XYZ file of C-alpha atoms in Angstrom:
785
model
C -26.496 -56.919 65.876
C -28.752 -59.154 67.963
C -27.491 -62.692 68.197
C -30.417 -65.184 68.060
C -30.785 -68.197 70.298
C -30.433 -71.219 68.031
C -31.133 -74.890 68.621
C -31.135 -77.818 66.227
C -32.866 -81.160 66.437
C -36.171 -81.789 68.268
C -35.631 -79.174 71.021
C -39.128 -77.922 71.791
C -41.371 -77.878 74.829
C -42.544 -81.245 76.192
C -46.154 -80.204 75.673
C -45.446 -79.591 72.020
C -43.736 -82.966 71.763
C -46.810 -84.633 73.191
C -49.147 -82.891 70.799
C -46.957 -83.964 67.873
C -46.899 -87.539 69.073
C -43.104 -87.624 69.504
C -41.929 -90.654 71.408
C -39.876 -90.031 74.539
C -36.599 -91.409 73.272
C -33.216 -90.343 74.543
C -31.850 -87.585 72.278
C -28.708 -88.352 70.325
C -25.638 -86.589 71.677
C -24.763 -83.723 69.292
C -21.332 -83.791 67.668
C -20.880 -80.040 68.216
C -22.407 -77.922 70.950
C -21.589 -74.486 72.358
C -23.100 -71.566 74.223
C -21.958 -68.144 72.986
C -22.410 -65.442 75.590
C -21.824 -61.940 74.231
C -20.840 -58.908 76.291
C -20.174 -55.259 75.452
C -18.353 -54.598 72.164
C -19.558 -57.966 70.882
C -16.977 -60.057 72.719
C -17.976 -63.765 72.558
C -17.489 -65.930 75.642
C -17.718 -69.502 74.331
C -18.746 -72.229 76.787
C -18.499 -75.852 75.628
C -17.958 -79.343 76.982
C -14.991 -80.194 74.711
C -12.572 -78.861 72.111
C -14.898 -79.604 69.202
C -17.511 -77.408 70.860
C -14.984 -74.646 71.541
C -13.991 -74.588 67.873
C -17.667 -74.673 66.882
C -18.488 -71.648 69.010
C -15.477 -69.653 67.828
C -16.141 -70.421 64.177
C -19.795 -69.397 64.473
C -19.046 -66.174 66.357
C -16.233 -65.194 64.019
C -18.466 -65.753 60.980
C -21.113 -63.515 62.533
C -18.582 -60.686 62.771
C -16.146 -61.323 59.918
C -17.733 -63.628 57.347
C -16.551 -61.760 54.242
C -13.130 -61.031 55.694
C -12.368 -64.707 56.204
C -14.035 -65.811 52.981
C -11.571 -63.507 51.221
C -8.697 -65.099 53.159
C -9.907 -68.534 52.049
C -9.738 -67.367 48.428
C -6.134 -66.286 49.023
C -4.853 -69.440 50.698
C -6.493 -71.582 48.008
C -4.619 -69.648 45.298
C -7.823 -68.340 43.729
C -7.376 -64.566 43.846
C -6.606 -64.444 40.128
C -9.724 -66.477 39.371
C -12.086 -64.046 41.084
C -10.299 -60.677 41.173
C -7.932 -60.769 38.196
C -4.276 -61.849 38.033
C -2.490 -58.499 37.761
C -4.092 -56.635 40.675
C -1.870 -55.533 43.560
C -2.758 -55.404 47.250
C -5.408 -57.954 48.068
C -6.356 -58.568 51.699
C -2.740 -58.761 52.878
C -1.684 -55.237 52.027
C 0.496 -55.051 55.154
C 2.071 -58.509 54.919
C 4.987 -60.182 53.231
C 2.701 -60.625 50.206
C 2.008 -56.877 49.998
C 4.014 -56.235 46.819
C 2.817 -59.340 45.012
C 0.149 -59.363 42.337
C -2.719 -61.801 42.702
C -1.007 -64.118 40.208
C 2.274 -64.017 42.124
C 0.477 -64.676 45.423
C -1.465 -67.541 43.834
C 1.655 -69.089 42.350
C 3.579 -68.927 45.638
C 0.706 -70.308 47.721
C 0.124 -73.066 45.155
C 3.571 -74.293 46.146
C 3.280 -73.558 49.891
C -0.166 -75.165 50.017
C 0.282 -77.993 47.580
C -1.989 -80.968 48.223
C 0.968 -82.969 49.537
C 2.063 -80.263 51.973
C -1.457 -79.628 53.251
C -2.195 -83.324 53.797
C 1.066 -83.753 55.686
C 0.217 -80.784 57.890
C -3.250 -82.159 58.635
C -1.896 -85.590 59.498
C 0.623 -83.970 61.849
C -2.124 -82.378 63.955
C -2.929 -83.915 67.328
C -6.423 -85.238 68.055
C -7.063 -82.119 70.143
C -6.033 -79.751 67.356
C -8.123 -81.663 64.814
C -11.166 -81.356 67.082
C -10.651 -77.598 67.381
C -10.230 -77.260 63.610
C -13.220 -79.444 62.749
C -15.380 -77.528 65.188
C -14.272 -74.168 63.800
C -15.171 -75.159 60.240
C -18.518 -76.586 61.365
C -19.382 -73.424 63.317
C -18.480 -71.137 60.423
C -20.593 -73.262 58.096
C -23.509 -73.351 60.540
C -23.737 -69.574 60.438
C -23.490 -69.559 56.649
C -26.187 -72.225 56.375
C -28.614 -70.578 58.804
C -28.319 -67.024 57.476
C -30.582 -66.088 54.528
C -28.656 -64.762 51.544
C -30.279 -61.337 51.774
C -29.011 -60.957 55.354
C -25.381 -61.762 54.571
C -22.945 -58.821 54.585
C -22.938 -56.827 51.368
C -19.217 -57.377 50.750
C -19.685 -61.062 49.939
C -23.434 -61.455 49.450
C -24.085 -63.458 46.278
C -20.362 -63.644 45.519
C -19.201 -66.851 43.823
C -16.229 -67.089 46.168
C -18.322 -67.338 49.348
C -18.589 -71.036 50.205
C -18.529 -73.437 53.168
C -15.235 -73.796 55.020
C -13.236 -77.027 55.176
C -10.715 -78.227 57.727
C -7.998 -78.035 55.092
C -8.786 -74.357 54.425
C -7.712 -73.686 58.006
C -4.557 -75.741 57.533
C -3.779 -73.715 54.411
C -4.195 -70.489 56.364
C -1.917 -71.698 59.164
C 0.765 -72.582 56.626
C 0.447 -69.146 55.064
C 0.839 -67.596 58.542
C 3.880 -69.749 59.335
C 5.890 -68.525 56.328
C 5.224 -64.818 56.978
C 8.808 -64.244 58.179
C 10.382 -66.444 55.505
C 9.008 -67.381 52.106
C 6.464 -64.535 52.087
C 9.244 -61.959 52.373
C 10.775 -63.286 49.170
C 7.583 -63.893 47.198
C 8.558 -61.764 44.197
C 12.155 -63.021 44.188
C 11.027 -66.654 44.205
C 8.519 -66.053 41.419
C 11.112 -64.169 39.339
C 13.719 -66.958 39.441
C 14.469 -68.264 35.912
C 17.482 -70.100 34.524
C 19.962 -67.594 33.067
C 19.972 -67.281 29.313
C 16.206 -67.667 28.904
C 13.972 -64.873 27.627
C 11.992 -64.813 30.863
C 15.194 -64.467 32.876
C 16.218 -61.449 30.835
C 12.909 -59.759 31.651
C 13.796 -59.632 35.363
C 16.604 -57.173 34.679
C 14.044 -54.343 34.781
C 12.794 -55.433 38.196
C 15.866 -54.499 40.239
C 13.954 -52.260 42.638
C 11.021 -54.661 43.052
C 13.331 -57.622 43.625
C 15.696 -55.880 46.029
C 16.167 -57.938 49.164
C 13.668 -57.209 51.934
C 14.737 -55.927 55.307
C 14.453 -58.911 57.610
C 13.055 -56.815 60.453
C 9.305 -57.039 59.823
C 7.288 -53.936 58.985
C 5.061 -54.609 61.996
C 6.133 -55.167 65.578
C 5.023 -54.813 69.197
C 5.710 -53.423 72.668
C 5.624 -55.520 75.830
C 6.573 -54.916 79.462
C 6.256 -57.671 82.078
C 6.675 -56.535 85.688
C 7.335 -58.952 88.516
C 6.459 -58.350 92.153
C 9.551 -56.191 92.693
C 8.455 -53.817 89.929
C 5.008 -52.851 91.228
C 3.791 -50.848 94.196
C 1.410 -53.544 95.439
C 3.783 -56.464 94.849
C 1.434 -57.987 92.255
C 2.635 -58.824 88.733
C 1.611 -56.568 85.859
C 1.737 -57.196 82.109
C 1.449 -54.699 79.283
C 0.892 -56.253 75.867
C 0.573 -54.118 72.745
C 1.221 -55.891 69.437
C 1.549 -53.597 66.407
C -0.255 -55.461 63.659
C -2.239 -54.571 60.535
C -5.724 -53.174 61.049
C -6.822 -54.807 57.781
C -6.364 -58.191 56.148
C -5.696 -61.693 57.397
C -3.584 -60.659 60.408
C -6.376 -58.801 62.256
C -7.026 -59.874 65.837
C -10.374 -61.007 67.274
C -11.310 -60.963 70.971
C -12.742 -64.117 72.536
C -13.098 -66.095 75.760
C -13.007 -69.909 75.750
C -14.222 -72.134 78.579
C -14.389 -75.902 79.063
C -15.417 -76.320 82.723
C -12.595 -77.851 84.757
C -10.183 -77.855 81.803
C -9.899 -74.490 80.046
C -10.704 -70.878 80.887
C -8.766 -68.392 78.749
C -9.495 -64.963 77.266
C -7.707 -62.648 74.875
C -7.360 -62.469 71.116
C -6.537 -64.671 68.198
C -5.996 -64.150 64.507
C -9.109 -65.171 62.593
C -8.887 -68.835 61.632
C -6.831 -69.896 64.685
C -9.042 -71.842 67.154
C -7.061 -70.886 70.262
C -6.126 -67.694 72.108
C -2.776 -66.428 70.842
C -2.369 -63.465 73.238
C -4.263 -63.374 76.511
C -4.682 -64.581 80.080
C -6.246 -67.278 82.246
C -6.742 -67.717 85.979
C -3.017 -67.724 86.777
C -0.981 -66.675 83.705
C -0.965 -63.800 81.207
C 1.217 -63.474 78.129
C 1.750 -61.440 74.995
C 3.935 -61.634 71.894
C 6.391 -59.321 70.149
C 7.807 -59.913 66.680
C 11.371 -61.145 67.170
C 14.600 -60.576 65.250
C 15.754 -64.180 65.040
C 16.227 -65.294 61.449
C 13.734 -67.978 60.449
C 15.368 -68.833 57.144
C 18.793 -69.266 55.601
C 19.868 -68.934 51.978
C 22.270 -71.319 50.279
C 24.658 -70.137 47.570
C 24.747 -72.942 44.996
C 27.826 -73.573 42.895
C 26.443 -74.385 39.458
C 27.529 -76.852 36.819
C 29.238 -74.602 34.239
C 27.475 -76.508 31.459
C 23.963 -76.381 32.924
C 22.666 -73.688 35.346
C 19.860 -76.015 36.483
C 22.367 -78.370 38.114
C 24.401 -77.570 41.224
C 27.304 -79.088 43.128
C 27.476 -80.090 46.792
C 30.953 -81.237 47.806
C 31.630 -81.978 44.143
C 28.503 -84.107 43.656
C 26.147 -82.979 40.887
C 22.442 -82.485 41.722
C 19.613 -81.597 39.359
C 17.109 -78.909 40.239
C 13.511 -80.060 40.018
C 11.190 -78.000 37.867
C 7.843 -77.864 39.684
C 5.009 -76.436 37.595
C 1.875 -74.963 39.140
C -1.214 -73.764 37.305
C -3.870 -71.247 38.358
C -7.202 -70.071 36.966
C -7.337 -66.406 35.937
C -10.135 -63.930 35.238
C -8.855 -62.178 32.126
C -9.715 -58.677 30.930
C -12.308 -60.028 28.483
C -14.211 -61.654 31.363
C -13.239 -65.175 30.381
C -11.506 -67.618 32.685
C -8.084 -68.672 31.473
C -5.094 -70.430 32.954
C -1.536 -69.413 33.678
C 1.316 -71.599 34.807
C 4.615 -70.995 36.555
C 7.763 -73.043 37.055
C 9.509 -73.167 40.426
C 13.061 -74.440 40.506
C 13.473 -76.598 43.579
C 16.633 -77.777 45.319
C 17.310 -79.938 48.353
C 17.276 -76.718 50.386
C 14.157 -75.100 48.945
C 13.160 -72.903 45.993
C 15.625 -70.862 43.961
C 15.200 -67.096 44.252
C 16.831 -64.190 42.473
C 17.641 -60.619 43.413
C 19.634 -58.728 40.764
C 22.931 -57.447 42.102
C 22.603 -59.107 45.504
C 21.626 -62.717 44.933
C 21.305 -63.060 41.172
C 20.932 -66.416 39.463
C 23.699 -66.365 36.866
C 25.853 -68.916 35.058
C 28.001 -69.690 38.105
C 25.763 -69.225 41.149
C 22.152 -69.633 42.191
C 20.529 -69.051 45.568
C 18.015 -71.273 47.355
C 15.795 -70.330 50.300
C 15.343 -72.664 53.269
C 12.348 -71.573 55.368
C 12.499 -73.228 58.803
C 8.770 -72.664 59.397
C 7.768 -74.456 56.216
C 7.330 -77.679 58.204
C 6.062 -76.063 61.406
C 2.674 -77.727 61.924
C 2.601 -77.165 65.695
C 1.142 -73.686 66.134
C -2.322 -74.637 67.386
C -0.941 -77.307 69.698
C 1.507 -74.810 71.207
C -1.015 -72.027 71.742
C -3.587 -74.417 73.179
C -1.019 -75.721 75.683
C -0.226 -72.101 76.611
C -3.956 -71.444 77.066
C -4.047 -74.160 79.743
C -0.780 -73.244 81.514
C -1.151 -72.670 85.259
C 2.257 -71.101 85.903
C 5.280 -69.683 84.123
C 6.903 -73.108 84.467
C 4.050 -74.632 82.464
C 4.002 -71.743 79.978
C 7.734 -72.130 79.343
C 7.336 -75.884 79.083
C 4.614 -75.496 76.444
C 6.844 -73.180 74.399
C 9.927 -75.366 74.609
C 8.381 -78.795 74.166
C 6.030 -78.008 71.260
C 8.279 -75.369 69.632
C 5.432 -74.167 67.441
C 5.539 -70.379 67.831
C 6.790 -69.256 64.407
C 8.347 -65.785 64.715
C 7.350 -63.966 67.917
C 8.808 -63.628 71.411
C 6.642 -64.431 74.427
C 6.521 -62.205 77.513
C 4.364 -63.085 80.486
C 3.642 -62.989 84.203
C 1.987 -65.382 86.613
C 0.048 -64.953 89.829
C 3.158 -65.870 91.853
C 4.787 -62.582 90.813
C 7.467 -63.512 88.281
C 8.053 -62.052 84.819
C 9.101 -64.112 81.783
C 10.817 -63.415 78.483
C 11.153 -66.305 76.017
C 12.547 -66.084 72.502
C 11.465 -69.654 71.806
C 10.642 -69.897 68.110
C 11.551 -71.953 65.059
C 15.128 -70.972 64.127
C 17.517 -72.723 61.696
C 20.202 -74.566 63.657
C 23.214 -72.626 62.398
C 26.030 -72.470 64.935
C 28.280 -69.455 65.401
C 31.181 -71.519 64.070
C 29.232 -72.467 60.960
C 28.393 -68.821 60.406
C 32.098 -68.029 60.533
C 33.072 -70.881 58.231
C 30.166 -70.981 55.783
C 29.520 -67.345 54.919
C 31.994 -66.014 52.389
C 33.115 -62.403 52.239
C 30.711 -61.207 49.512
C 27.767 -62.187 51.701
C 28.968 -61.197 55.163
C 27.412 -57.733 54.925
C 23.964 -59.307 54.563
C 24.142 -60.719 58.110
C 23.532 -57.174 59.377
C 20.149 -57.453 57.668
C 19.550 -60.830 59.371
C 20.222 -62.778 56.174
C 22.608 -65.696 56.409
C 23.893 -66.824 53.001
C 25.764 -70.125 53.325
C 27.931 -72.172 51.028
C 26.239 -75.326 49.755
C 28.447 -77.985 51.276
C 27.876 -80.709 53.818
C 29.720 -78.826 56.562
C 27.153 -76.045 56.253
C 24.114 -78.273 56.693
C 21.846 -77.240 59.556
C 22.247 -79.253 62.735
C 19.719 -81.597 64.329
C 19.185 -80.880 68.027
C 18.149 -83.601 70.506
C 14.595 -82.987 71.604
C 13.692 -80.680 68.711
C 10.379 -81.662 67.069
C 11.714 -81.134 63.545
C 15.042 -81.445 61.782
C 17.397 -78.541 61.249
C 16.220 -76.255 64.062
C 17.403 -75.405 67.553
C 15.604 -77.172 70.385
C 13.534 -75.142 72.830
C 16.077 -75.381 75.631
C 18.782 -73.864 73.395
C 16.868 -70.614 72.972
C 16.856 -67.474 75.181
C 14.675 -67.512 78.301
C 14.833 -65.038 81.182
C 12.793 -64.872 84.381
C 13.031 -61.990 86.818
C 11.188 -60.448 89.734
C 11.605 -56.836 88.523
C 10.971 -56.572 84.772
C 11.566 -57.823 81.269
C 10.642 -55.941 78.108
C 10.847 -56.169 74.335
C 10.030 -53.837 71.465
C 11.342 -55.881 68.541
C 15.032 -55.809 69.311
C 17.066 -58.933 69.992
C 17.103 -60.770 73.320
C 20.299 -58.983 74.359
C 18.839 -56.029 76.346
C 15.665 -57.697 77.633
C 16.806 -56.392 81.012
C 20.061 -54.375 81.030
C 20.901 -55.747 84.484
C 21.169 -59.238 82.991
C 22.138 -59.101 79.294
C 21.360 -62.266 77.332
C 24.570 -63.198 75.542
C 26.322 -66.259 74.150
C 23.648 -67.331 71.669
C 24.290 -68.071 68.028
C 23.950 -64.805 66.056
C 21.075 -66.229 64.010
C 19.088 -66.463 67.271
C 20.008 -63.192 68.935
C 22.435 -60.481 67.901
C 24.224 -58.424 70.502
C 26.307 -55.242 70.549
C 23.958 -53.680 67.990
C 22.239 -50.295 68.235
C 18.815 -50.561 69.860
C 15.586 -49.323 68.321
C 13.918 -46.151 69.547
C 10.953 -47.932 71.197
C 13.306 -50.269 73.061
C 15.381 -47.347 74.339
C 12.261 -45.422 75.284
C 10.641 -48.424 76.971
C 13.711 -49.339 79.015
C 14.251 -45.695 79.910
C 10.684 -45.228 81.154
C 10.745 -48.452 83.175
C 14.115 -47.694 84.753
C 13.086 -44.126 85.593
C 9.857 -45.301 87.234
C 11.619 -47.965 89.286
C 14.204 -45.419 90.389
C 11.571 -42.754 91.083
C 13.259 -40.254 88.746
C 10.407 -39.728 86.270
C 8.780 -36.892 88.197
C 5.845 -38.999 89.399
C 5.110 -39.770 93.079
C 6.760 -42.821 94.619
C 8.604 -45.639 92.913
C 7.529 -48.760 91.030
C 4.496 -49.174 88.834
C 0.752 -49.096 89.211
C -1.682 -50.052 86.456
C -2.196 -46.333 85.792
C 1.489 -45.528 85.340
C 2.019 -48.554 83.105
C -0.985 -47.538 81.009
C 0.648 -44.126 80.591
C 3.639 -45.941 79.077
C 1.358 -47.859 76.717
C -0.228 -44.683 75.392
C 2.917 -42.606 75.455
C 2.832 -40.495 72.324
C 6.096 -38.780 73.161
C 8.660 -38.633 70.390
C 11.808 -40.346 71.642
C 14.135 -38.596 69.211
C 12.202 -35.331 69.359
C 12.894 -35.211 73.096
C 16.433 -36.587 72.839
C 17.493 -34.082 70.169
C 15.303 -31.165 71.226
C 18.075 -28.807 72.299
C 20.310 -29.517 69.296
C 17.609 -29.200 66.665
C 16.226 -26.039 68.246
C 19.697 -24.509 68.249
C 20.257 -25.378 64.587
C 16.904 -23.858 63.632
C 17.578 -20.664 65.568
C 17.868 -17.782 63.092
C 17.954 -20.178 60.111
C 16.541 -18.602 56.947
C 17.273 -20.654 53.832
C 19.366 -23.458 52.351
C 20.128 -24.716 48.870
C 17.946 -27.727 48.028
C 18.344 -29.386 44.633
C 20.108 -26.288 43.316
C 17.458 -23.833 44.513
C 17.425 -21.428 47.431
C 14.750 -22.840 49.775
C 13.114 -21.289 52.835
C 13.552 -23.045 56.193
C 12.310 -20.261 58.462
C 8.673 -21.398 58.184
C 9.462 -25.107 58.739
C 11.654 -24.140 61.708
C 8.759 -22.134 63.176
C 6.519 -25.198 62.804
C 9.104 -27.344 64.593
C 9.356 -24.759 67.360
C 5.593 -25.008 67.962
C 5.676 -28.830 68.068
C 5.161 -30.293 71.573
C 7.429 -33.333 70.914
C 4.424 -35.689 70.887
C 2.010 -37.314 68.450
C -1.115 -36.452 70.430
C -4.340 -35.441 68.728
C -3.631 -31.760 69.464
C 0.064 -31.881 68.502
C 0.982 -29.411 65.749
C 3.947 -30.073 63.475
C 4.349 -33.806 64.070
C 4.256 -34.980 60.412
C 7.031 -32.544 59.509
C 9.108 -33.410 62.565
C 8.643 -37.144 62.080
C 9.690 -37.103 58.431
C 12.647 -34.820 59.173
C 14.012 -36.701 62.163
C 13.641 -40.087 60.473
C 16.056 -38.950 57.776
C 18.568 -37.592 60.296
C 18.782 -40.684 62.499
C 19.648 -42.885 59.509
C 22.991 -41.090 59.268
C 25.816 -42.160 61.552
C 27.959 -39.080 60.833
C 25.700 -36.597 62.653
C 25.832 -37.978 66.200
C 27.964 -36.137 68.736
C 28.013 -39.263 70.938
C 28.056 -42.387 68.737
C 26.617 -45.747 69.666
C 28.508 -47.703 72.331
C 27.782 -51.317 73.182
C 28.818 -50.422 76.729
C 25.940 -47.945 76.995
C 23.334 -49.104 74.466
C 20.307 -47.542 76.170
C 21.782 -44.027 76.125
C 23.635 -44.000 72.815
C 23.779 -42.632 70.192
C 22.709 -39.142 71.217
C 23.270 -35.510 70.346
C 23.759 -33.742 67.005
C 27.053 -32.016 66.134
C 25.280 -28.691 66.024
C 28.501 -26.645 66.065
C 29.824 -28.149 62.826
C 28.759 -26.082 59.777
C 28.628 -29.202 57.586
C 26.237 -30.901 59.997
C 24.056 -27.801 60.368
C 23.771 -27.616 56.577
C 22.777 -31.306 56.307
C 20.166 -30.948 59.054
C 18.534 -27.889 57.471
C 18.593 -29.389 53.968
C 16.769 -32.456 55.289
C 14.209 -30.181 56.953
C 13.622 -28.360 53.675
C 13.328 -31.690 51.858
C 10.779 -33.011 54.364
C 8.713 -29.817 54.086
C 8.789 -30.005 50.279
C 7.597 -33.608 50.299
C 4.677 -32.790 52.588
C 3.663 -29.952 50.267
C 3.735 -32.360 47.317
C 1.432 -34.697 49.267
C -0.954 -31.872 50.078
C -0.304 -32.108 53.823
C -0.594 -29.022 56.006
C 1.764 -29.757 58.891
C 0.414 -26.787 60.874
C -2.899 -28.556 61.458
C -3.380 -30.592 64.663
C -2.397 -34.248 64.252
C -5.921 -35.395 65.076
C -7.197 -33.558 61.992
C -4.655 -35.333 59.807
C -4.560 -38.956 61.030
C -7.593 -41.148 61.548
C -10.007 -43.730 60.181
C -13.359 -43.445 58.408
C -16.252 -45.477 59.817
C -19.631 -45.229 58.084
C -19.180 -41.557 57.275
C -17.760 -40.716 60.685
C -14.121 -39.749 61.060
C -12.325 -40.977 64.196
C -8.984 -39.277 64.950
C -6.161 -41.615 65.915
C -3.124 -40.590 68.029
C 0.341 -42.107 67.823
C 2.690 -42.434 64.897
C 5.773 -44.072 63.510
C 8.176 -41.219 62.701
C 10.746 -39.926 65.211
C 10.264 -42.799 67.653
C 6.690 -42.999 69.013
C 6.068 -45.818 71.519
C 2.369 -45.909 70.575
C 3.247 -47.081 67.095
C 0.756 -46.297 64.319
C 1.495 -46.407 60.600
C -0.624 -44.809 57.922
C -1.074 -44.411 54.196
C -1.093 -40.864 52.827
C -4.050 -40.040 50.559
C -5.775 -36.761 49.777
C -3.648 -34.796 52.209
C -4.410 -37.040 55.178
C -2.944 -40.027 56.984
C -5.259 -43.069 56.806
C -4.348 -45.618 59.481
C -3.262 -49.028 58.167
C -1.871 -50.631 61.312
C 0.001 -50.376 64.584
C -1.258 -50.623 68.170
C -4.022 -53.210 67.991
C -4.931 -55.324 71.038
C -3.775 -53.611 74.203
C -4.078 -55.575 77.446
C -3.086 -54.661 80.992
C -3.235 -57.710 83.262
C -2.585 -58.149 86.952
C -3.672 -60.791 89.483
C -5.126 -60.707 92.948
C -6.451 -63.438 95.220
C -9.554 -63.861 93.032
C -7.728 -64.145 89.724
C -6.988 -61.836 86.785
C -7.931 -58.155 86.709
C -7.771 -56.923 83.141
C -8.083 -53.670 81.253
C -8.008 -54.082 77.496
C -9.040 -52.839 74.090
C -9.089 -53.907 70.459
C -8.278 -50.603 68.791
C -10.095 -51.233 65.512
C -13.002 -53.254 67.051
C -14.361 -56.760 66.483
C -16.154 -56.690 63.138
C -15.138 -55.908 59.565
C -18.801 -55.611 58.533
C -19.754 -51.909 58.256
C -23.367 -52.758 59.158
C -22.337 -54.244 62.518
C -22.559 -52.137 65.695
C -19.110 -53.512 66.493
C -17.495 -52.227 63.300
C -15.726 -49.352 65.083
C -17.217 -49.111 68.581
C -13.878 -49.500 70.380
C -11.975 -47.017 68.197
C -13.197 -43.923 70.093
C -11.757 -45.390 73.300
C -8.402 -45.848 71.605
C -8.653 -42.297 70.288
C -9.079 -41.116 73.893
C -6.246 -43.339 75.249
C -8.705 -45.345 77.357
C -8.891 -49.058 78.207
C -12.001 -51.040 79.198
C -12.484 -53.608 81.985
C -12.719 -57.137 80.556
C -15.420 -59.411 82.083
C -13.902 -62.818 82.879
C -15.876 -64.573 85.620
C -19.388 -65.911 85.040
C -20.741 -63.267 87.388
C -18.971 -60.451 85.530
C -20.185 -61.779 82.173
C -23.840 -62.009 83.243
C -23.765 -58.555 84.855
C -22.575 -56.942 81.616
C -25.266 -54.490 80.461
C -25.169 -55.896 76.925
C -25.199 -59.587 77.879
C -26.866 -61.988 75.431
C -26.631 -65.739 74.994
C -26.915 -68.088 72.021
C -26.912 -71.895 72.131
C -25.963 -73.810 68.985
C -25.545 -77.518 68.385
C -25.733 -80.136 65.670
């Protein structure tokens, strides 16, 4: 795509002005003005004089690359999916999000409540003047592109569609509110929609939805890896940051690369989620940072003691309170092509909406359950990220996190040019003390805390605390949350703060913030193990400490953690194995064992046997009775390990699970003897691009896929990878957006970075003006109005 140079107003040559008889009057200062300089892979470098111009440039550039993608998001956050796509359709643009199991009608109902006119207006009024300027500019830039582009040149996906329209500032507020509740209300979308007073016909209908309404695992389905090395962790004494968020490759949570500059005030590059007018993960002249999804709980649930005579009234310390029935209505495109309307009743309490989950948290005659989402009133995301964009040191970065407290549900890891590394779990967390957890969670609900769900009694003593200095009620203040700075390293791969660096465990925090003494995830164990081995010089590579090359090898490590850890035991169990009884039938395991024997313990493009090994091992590690060395909180990085290969019962279980995994792959039409690169990939305009990495058996380069037609079609995982260090001149950056900039198949930037990801390669990122102008694909566009 060639990006035209655009001007508005009377911007023509002076000779032309003279011939037209224009009077030499001073031009009126434009409200919005930006220069968009594009470099290779379509990365926009936006230069403006103020925040309104920055937003204007971002909005215009993003519309050029992702017009239909964001127009679809706007339909979602305005609760209009049912109107345009039908009410009973599953999936939508947020297939990989907390809304993934909701129909369009259920999504529309929930977002009608989340984004009610009252809530959206309050959120807009809460924005600072700076944030409002960024938002206004973004909407104006998006609309400028839409206005200037002839209908026939718009992308096919939304050309002539009735749902493509100009953007408003409040559309962006609606999207930010939808993003904020991702780790709270969105997880419970179906359970909130299903809540009905017991005894009604509609309540009875939820009895058949047990599986759909089962409580979600709190740990999100997507995550991240991050390693921040201080000056003591690198060979040249310079800091080094690896950021690799594992996010969806489709839908509203896709990243977009950009560079924002206001001379003398702002110079920051990285990525953002479309619709956010600030860099969310990136670097500037002195600081680099990334995010990882954290395990803090961002909601609590209250168990309501009900009035025995009326299940829509509840008691708090003996005082009777009425639930409020809040009715929302949506437009629907019905099967006959006509537009109808459907309505839904939410049952609201002083804590939040009532939800139901049969068997776990069912609304019955004695008890109901209400969700309190701490991020529901978090209107500070843009302000926080923009302050981080301008930070000149880790002190300023930490200060931005703690004072604004607007990061909703991700850790922050970073480095600065002075050589320190930072970990900060500074997010919006309900202020529930450890003592309150002990006193307010009754025995039937204690088991749910292991799933990061805190179900409290509804009494005054269990009310969330107000912390001095916190910008909203009921949450911990920034200085009460885990922060660690070190000169060697910090890391996180979606475990709690506890083992950020094993030399300095983070302990003593309320369990709702950070759990400790729990088994670590495979990527955390693998990441810590690789970092410790490199620093000790025991990984077989020359020297000690890291270079950019050795850290990049960690980023693209496709080694199976459990495949390597259990190699000897599983090989021994497979030795001479012939058959087992599976579901009452004698089933061969000799062929699956031969496939496992040929597997190289990786998920590289040429690895053979990985889908079988991944499915098999994932079933084994869920069982605690197979480990020869169980988990120990005194040695969390190295335990559990080993399989009890000498016990006949264990050998039988292991081989049965292998036979089961092989049978499932056959049912799916998957030939596990084919190289992984032939099985997993993406399709781009008729071209297939193989994608390495995986999710089964503990792969650090995390990629998750959907199985169709005997292949694995990538849905998400490693997305924006950045490797940042600093020298005397500023940042030196290698990076990549795995799925590329544009969602428009006709764009040259639809999948132009994917082959680099396929080959485990990163690309130098131009940051200085000189680097930008020397880029072989440099273009510039000036827009104003």
